Short mmCIF file of C-alpha atoms and ligand atoms in Angstrom, two decimals:
data_model
loop_
_atom_site.label_atom_id
_atom_site.label_comp_id
_atom_site.label_asym_id
_atom_site.label_seq_id
_atom_site.Cartn_x
_atom_site.Cartn_y
_atom_site.Cartn_z
CA MET A 91 -35.92 -82.38 16.86
CA SER A 92 -33.30 -81.90 19.56
CA ASN A 93 -31.49 -78.77 20.59
CA ASN A 94 -28.69 -80.07 18.46
CA THR A 95 -30.37 -78.09 15.68
CA VAL A 96 -29.16 -74.95 13.96
CA VAL A 97 -31.62 -72.75 12.05
CA PHE A 98 -30.57 -70.54 9.14
CA SER A 99 -32.79 -68.01 7.39
CA LEU A 100 -32.09 -66.87 3.86
CA PHE A 101 -33.44 -63.91 1.90
CA GLY A 102 -35.37 -62.03 4.55
CA MET A 103 -36.92 -64.80 6.65
CA GLU A 104 -35.22 -63.70 9.93
CA LYS A 105 -38.49 -63.34 11.83
CA TYR A 106 -39.31 -67.00 11.21
CA ARG A 107 -35.84 -68.02 12.36
CA GLU A 108 -36.04 -65.93 15.54
CA ALA A 109 -39.51 -67.27 16.35
CA LEU A 110 -38.52 -70.88 15.67
CA CYS A 111 -35.33 -70.63 17.74
CA ALA A 112 -37.19 -69.01 20.62
CA ALA A 113 -39.99 -71.59 20.55
CA LYS A 114 -37.79 -74.71 20.20
CA ARG A 115 -34.60 -73.43 21.79
CA HIS A 116 -32.69 -74.12 18.57
CA GLU A 117 -29.48 -72.29 17.78
CA SER A 118 -29.56 -69.38 15.30
CA GLY A 119 -27.02 -69.99 12.56
CA ILE A 120 -24.81 -67.30 11.07
CA ILE A 121 -24.57 -67.40 7.30
CA ASP A 122 -23.38 -64.91 4.71
CA ILE A 123 -24.26 -65.00 1.05
CA HIS A 124 -21.76 -62.92 -0.86
CA ILE A 125 -22.69 -61.85 -4.38
CA PHE A 126 -19.75 -61.15 -6.66
CA PRO A 127 -19.90 -58.43 -9.33
CA ASP A 128 -20.54 -61.12 -11.96
CA LYS A 129 -23.52 -62.35 -9.87
CA GLU A 130 -21.88 -65.59 -8.81
CA THR A 131 -22.40 -66.31 -5.12
CA LEU A 132 -20.28 -67.56 -2.25
CA VAL A 133 -21.74 -68.95 0.95
CA LYS A 134 -19.93 -68.66 4.27
CA ILE A 135 -21.22 -70.30 7.46
CA GLU A 136 -19.84 -69.16 10.79
CA THR A 137 -21.55 -71.69 13.08
CA ASP A 138 -20.19 -75.01 14.28
CA LEU A 139 -22.30 -77.62 12.50
CA ARG A 140 -20.48 -80.82 13.43
CA ASN A 141 -23.11 -83.54 13.92
CA LYS A 142 -25.88 -80.96 14.03
CA SER A 143 -29.24 -81.02 12.30
CA VAL A 144 -29.86 -77.96 10.16
CA ILE A 145 -33.05 -76.19 9.13
CA PHE A 146 -33.03 -73.65 6.31
CA ILE A 147 -35.95 -71.22 6.15
CA VAL A 148 -36.26 -69.65 2.73
CA SER A 149 -39.16 -68.73 0.53
CA THR A 150 -38.58 -69.85 -3.05
CA ASP A 151 -40.20 -66.96 -4.89
CA ARG A 152 -37.77 -65.62 -7.56
CA PRO A 153 -36.50 -69.22 -7.58
CA ASN A 154 -33.92 -68.92 -10.33
CA GLU A 155 -31.88 -66.31 -8.48
CA LYS A 156 -32.26 -68.05 -5.12
CA ILE A 157 -31.71 -71.69 -5.98
CA MET A 158 -27.93 -71.60 -6.43
CA PRO A 159 -27.32 -69.87 -3.07
CA ILE A 160 -29.72 -72.34 -1.41
CA LEU A 161 -27.95 -75.38 -2.82
CA GLN A 162 -24.55 -73.90 -1.99
CA ALA A 163 -25.71 -73.29 1.57
CA VAL A 164 -26.72 -76.95 1.92
CA GLU A 165 -23.45 -78.20 0.44
CA THR A 166 -21.45 -75.87 2.67
CA ALA A 167 -23.36 -77.02 5.76
CA ARG A 168 -22.73 -80.66 4.81
CA SER A 169 -19.02 -79.96 4.32
CA LEU A 170 -18.96 -78.55 7.87
CA GLY A 171 -20.34 -81.78 9.33
CA ALA A 172 -24.11 -81.17 9.43
CA LYS A 173 -26.09 -84.38 9.31
CA ASN A 174 -29.72 -83.69 8.53
CA MET A 175 -31.04 -80.88 6.33
CA GLY A 176 -34.60 -79.62 6.58
CA LEU A 177 -36.19 -77.03 4.34
CA ILE A 178 -38.97 -74.71 5.43
CA ALA A 179 -40.15 -73.01 2.25
CA PRO A 180 -43.33 -71.09 3.14
CA TYR A 181 -43.79 -70.52 -0.61
CA LEU A 182 -42.87 -73.35 -2.92
CA ALA A 183 -42.18 -72.21 -6.47
CA TYR A 184 -42.77 -73.89 -9.81
CA MET A 185 -45.88 -75.80 -8.71
CA ARG A 186 -48.16 -74.33 -11.39
CA GLN A 187 -46.38 -76.04 -14.29
CA ASP A 188 -47.84 -79.40 -13.30
CA ILE A 189 -48.40 -80.70 -16.82
CA ALA A 190 -46.98 -80.11 -20.30
CA PHE A 191 -49.64 -77.62 -21.42
CA HIS A 192 -48.18 -77.53 -24.94
CA GLU A 193 -46.23 -80.09 -26.89
CA GLY A 194 -42.54 -80.00 -26.08
CA GLU A 195 -42.88 -78.31 -22.67
CA GLY A 196 -41.30 -79.66 -19.50
CA VAL A 197 -43.09 -80.26 -16.19
CA SER A 198 -41.11 -77.90 -13.94
CA SER A 199 -42.93 -78.84 -10.73
CA GLN A 200 -41.41 -82.32 -11.01
CA TYR A 201 -37.91 -81.05 -11.76
CA PHE A 202 -37.92 -78.50 -8.95
CA ALA A 203 -39.20 -80.99 -6.38
CA SER A 204 -36.74 -83.63 -7.46
CA LEU A 205 -33.84 -81.15 -7.21
CA LEU A 206 -34.87 -80.17 -3.67
CA SER A 207 -35.30 -83.85 -2.76
CA THR A 208 -31.67 -84.46 -3.68
CA TYR A 209 -30.39 -81.81 -1.30
CA PHE A 210 -32.82 -81.90 1.64
CA ASP A 211 -34.06 -84.62 3.99
CA TRP A 212 -37.51 -83.10 4.56
CA VAL A 213 -39.57 -80.13 3.50
CA ILE A 214 -42.41 -78.11 5.00
CA THR A 215 -44.43 -75.62 2.98
CA VAL A 216 -47.66 -73.62 3.11
CA ASP A 217 -50.46 -74.07 0.57
CA PRO A 218 -48.47 -75.18 -2.46
CA HIS A 219 -50.34 -74.85 -5.77
CA LEU A 220 -51.47 -78.46 -5.97
CA HIS A 221 -53.94 -78.84 -8.79
CA ARG A 222 -53.22 -81.79 -11.03
CA TRP A 223 -50.82 -83.21 -8.44
CA HIS A 224 -52.92 -84.19 -5.47
CA SER A 225 -50.11 -84.50 -2.96
CA LEU A 226 -46.51 -83.37 -2.64
CA ASP A 227 -45.64 -87.04 -2.11
CA GLN A 228 -46.15 -87.49 -5.86
CA LEU A 229 -43.35 -84.98 -6.44
CA PHE A 230 -40.88 -85.28 -3.57
CA ASN A 231 -38.78 -88.31 -2.63
CA ILE A 232 -38.45 -86.97 0.94
CA PRO A 233 -41.09 -86.37 3.63
CA ALA A 234 -43.03 -83.29 2.54
CA LYS A 235 -45.52 -81.62 4.85
CA VAL A 236 -48.19 -79.21 3.66
CA LEU A 237 -49.63 -76.59 6.02
CA HIS A 238 -52.82 -74.66 5.32
CA ALA A 239 -53.43 -70.99 6.02
CA ASP A 240 -57.22 -71.21 5.57
CA ARG A 241 -58.07 -70.94 9.29
CA LEU A 242 -55.88 -67.84 9.76
CA ILE A 243 -57.25 -66.25 6.57
CA ALA A 244 -60.83 -66.98 7.63
CA GLU A 245 -60.15 -65.34 11.01
CA TRP A 246 -58.72 -62.24 9.33
CA ILE A 247 -61.72 -61.95 7.01
CA LYS A 248 -64.13 -62.40 9.92
CA GLN A 249 -62.45 -59.58 11.84
CA GLN A 250 -61.98 -57.18 8.92
CA VAL A 251 -64.92 -57.61 6.54
CA ALA A 252 -68.60 -57.29 7.37
CA LYS A 253 -70.76 -59.69 5.34
CA PRO A 254 -68.07 -61.04 3.02
CA LEU A 255 -68.90 -62.68 -0.30
CA LEU A 256 -65.88 -64.80 -1.22
CA ILE A 257 -65.01 -64.83 -4.90
CA GLY A 258 -62.50 -67.25 -6.40
CA PRO A 259 -61.14 -65.76 -9.62
CA ASP A 260 -60.70 -69.17 -11.27
CA MET A 261 -61.45 -72.86 -10.82
CA GLU A 262 -58.00 -73.48 -9.37
CA SER A 263 -58.74 -71.13 -6.48
CA SER A 264 -61.83 -73.08 -5.48
CA GLN A 265 -60.02 -75.34 -3.00
CA TRP A 266 -58.91 -72.28 -0.99
CA VAL A 267 -62.19 -70.38 -1.39
CA GLU A 268 -64.35 -73.34 -0.36
CA ALA A 269 -62.26 -74.07 2.74
CA ILE A 270 -62.28 -70.43 3.87
CA ALA A 271 -65.98 -69.97 3.08
CA LYS A 272 -66.76 -73.02 5.20
CA THR A 273 -64.72 -71.79 8.18
CA SER A 274 -66.00 -68.22 7.99
CA GLN A 275 -69.55 -69.33 7.08
CA ALA A 276 -69.63 -66.93 4.14
CA PRO A 277 -71.19 -67.48 0.71
CA TYR A 278 -68.86 -67.91 -2.26
CA LEU A 279 -68.75 -67.80 -6.06
CA ILE A 280 -66.18 -69.07 -8.53
CA VAL A 281 -65.30 -67.12 -11.68
CA GLU A 282 -64.65 -68.80 -15.00
CA LYS A 283 -61.22 -67.67 -16.21
CA THR A 284 -59.51 -68.18 -19.54
CA ARG A 285 -55.79 -67.48 -19.74
CA PHE A 286 -54.50 -66.51 -23.18
CA SER A 287 -50.91 -65.71 -22.18
CA ASP A 288 -48.77 -64.88 -19.12
CA THR A 289 -50.42 -61.46 -18.87
CA LYS A 290 -53.76 -61.79 -20.67
CA VAL A 291 -56.79 -63.36 -19.02
CA SER A 292 -60.55 -63.03 -19.40
CA ALA A 293 -63.15 -63.66 -16.72
CA THR A 294 -66.84 -64.55 -16.72
CA LEU A 295 -68.44 -63.62 -13.44
CA PRO A 296 -71.52 -65.32 -11.97
CA LYS A 297 -74.35 -62.86 -11.17
CA LEU A 298 -73.78 -60.77 -8.03
CA GLU A 299 -77.32 -59.34 -7.69
CA GLN A 300 -78.30 -61.90 -5.09
CA TYR A 301 -75.69 -60.52 -2.66
CA PRO A 302 -76.55 -56.79 -2.67
CA ASP A 303 -75.28 -55.94 0.82
CA HIS A 304 -72.13 -58.11 0.78
CA THR A 305 -68.49 -57.05 0.37
CA PRO A 306 -66.71 -59.01 -2.37
CA VAL A 307 -63.53 -60.66 -1.10
CA LEU A 308 -61.40 -61.99 -3.94
CA MET A 309 -59.39 -64.94 -2.74
CA ASP A 310 -56.57 -66.68 -4.61
CA ASP A 311 -53.52 -68.66 -3.65
CA ILE A 312 -51.04 -66.63 -5.72
CA ILE A 313 -50.94 -63.11 -7.11
CA SER A 314 -48.20 -63.04 -9.74
CA THR A 315 -48.86 -60.60 -12.60
CA GLY A 316 -52.07 -59.59 -10.82
CA LYS A 317 -54.02 -59.94 -14.08
CA THR A 318 -56.36 -62.62 -12.67
CA MET A 319 -57.36 -60.34 -9.79
CA ILE A 320 -57.49 -57.17 -11.91
CA GLU A 321 -59.75 -58.71 -14.56
CA THR A 322 -62.16 -59.95 -11.87
CA ILE A 323 -62.11 -56.57 -10.09
CA ARG A 324 -63.05 -54.88 -13.39
CA HIS A 325 -66.16 -57.06 -13.66
CA ILE A 326 -67.18 -56.45 -10.05
CA GLN A 327 -66.72 -52.70 -10.42
CA ALA A 328 -69.03 -52.81 -13.46
CA TYR A 329 -71.82 -53.55 -10.94
CA GLY A 330 -71.06 -50.20 -9.30
CA ILE A 331 -69.46 -51.95 -6.32
CA ARG A 332 -66.58 -49.92 -4.87
CA SER A 333 -65.66 -51.74 -1.69
CA ILE A 334 -63.57 -54.75 -2.73
CA THR A 335 -61.07 -56.72 -0.64
CA CYS A 336 -58.36 -58.93 -2.18
CA VAL A 337 -56.73 -61.74 -0.22
CA ALA A 338 -53.98 -64.10 -1.34
CA VAL A 339 -51.74 -66.62 0.35
CA HIS A 340 -48.59 -65.89 -1.65
CA ALA A 341 -47.63 -62.31 -2.57
CA VAL A 342 -45.45 -63.15 -5.57
CA PHE A 343 -46.15 -59.79 -7.31
CA ALA A 344 -44.09 -59.88 -10.50
CA ASP A 345 -42.74 -56.56 -11.85
CA GLN A 346 -45.39 -53.79 -11.47
CA ALA A 347 -48.18 -56.14 -10.37
CA TYR A 348 -48.56 -54.66 -6.87
CA GLU A 349 -48.81 -51.08 -8.18
CA ASP A 350 -51.21 -52.16 -10.97
CA LEU A 351 -53.47 -53.92 -8.48
CA MET A 352 -53.53 -50.97 -6.07
CA LYS A 353 -54.37 -48.61 -8.97
CA THR A 354 -57.71 -50.42 -9.44
CA GLY A 355 -58.95 -48.67 -6.30
CA ILE A 356 -59.62 -51.76 -4.16
CA SER A 357 -60.30 -50.94 -0.54
CA GLU A 358 -58.08 -53.58 1.04
CA LEU A 359 -55.36 -56.09 0.13
CA ALA A 360 -54.11 -58.74 2.54
CA THR A 361 -51.55 -61.49 1.97
CA CYS A 362 -49.89 -64.06 4.19
CA ASN A 363 -46.23 -63.62 5.06
CA THR A 364 -45.13 -66.73 3.14
CA ILE A 365 -43.28 -64.19 0.97
CA ILE A 366 -42.22 -61.02 2.73
CA HIS A 367 -44.12 -58.11 1.13
CA PRO A 368 -45.71 -54.78 2.22
CA SER A 369 -49.17 -56.34 1.75
CA ASN A 370 -48.54 -59.01 4.44
CA LYS A 371 -51.30 -58.81 7.05
CA ILE A 372 -51.80 -62.47 7.96
CA ASP A 373 -48.97 -64.00 9.96
CA VAL A 374 -48.60 -67.74 9.27
CA SER A 375 -45.28 -68.23 11.07
CA SER A 376 -47.01 -69.91 14.02
CA LEU A 377 -48.27 -72.66 11.67
CA VAL A 378 -44.73 -73.37 10.56
CA ILE A 379 -43.27 -73.34 14.05
CA ASP A 380 -45.94 -75.70 15.36
CA ALA A 381 -45.23 -78.08 12.47
CA VAL A 382 -41.47 -78.40 12.98
C1 R5P B 1426 -53.40 -70.08 -10.90
O1 R5P B 1426 -54.29 -70.83 -11.18
C2 R5P B 1426 -53.35 -69.39 -9.59
O2 R5P B 1426 -54.35 -69.86 -8.75
C3 R5P B 1426 -53.50 -67.89 -9.74
O3 R5P B 1426 -54.79 -67.56 -10.18
C4 R5P B 1426 -52.53 -67.34 -10.73
O4 R5P B 1426 -51.25 -67.82 -10.47
C5 R5P B 1426 -52.51 -65.82 -10.68
O5 R5P B 1426 -51.63 -65.37 -11.65
P1 R5P B 1426 -51.62 -63.88 -12.13
O6 R5P B 1426 -51.56 -63.01 -10.93
O7 R5P B 1426 -50.37 -63.82 -12.98
O8 R5P B 1426 -52.86 -63.65 -12.94
#
């Protein structure tokens, strides 16, 4: 990528933009997203984009309210002469609906990826929720690069938790838990979870007796309603264990989820800054910058 590149950040990702521009000597773009009283949006770009490559950095949590401004920003940049559009989305939304779970449902992961493929020329993301899809190439028609936060998470756990016992609160978390357990040389367990609805889950925990002096570290890719974590915490606390750490890549935290999780009395919560949130303690911006 040449210095003929302008970087825009949307919805609070300024630190990524500043770091990327400093590292690659790219130009920082000036963009304004105006929201009208009726919630329509208008994008205004105040940077010369003629024949420039453009990178947008935006996390796609709360995707429905962000997607229109994102697409408008791309269209506006194109109308101003920009040639190549890259998307850095540290959190990529909609990946969990990777199959029609019930008759008549759509597969939103496909639709979201295909929409982004229409507007962008490439995409970079961090730990997307790939479960039934094995690669983003099955979803995107543009080059799509996946970065992994496991090494940075393992380092954080090593520094912060003495004798960690990693616990994945469901089968889908096992890919993250196994990778981090391997790097941090910690033992791990995977919980059996059943989800009954958006906010109701049950968990069956393997026996913890064989790890009496370990600190449970719950590790998941996403915390959304927090119910998966909270249900697992409840089972761990039933053993009389009080010191529990929760770690997640993406701090989605829907509605009151953050408050509900903190009310359980866990000793520590750490998330990566793929979505900007007060619980961010693991900085993954260097991964992104190195990958561009
Ligand atoms: C799904 O399999 C993910 O790995 C997470 O476990 C899930 O998204 C967490 O959702 P919630 O916080 O709503 O229980």
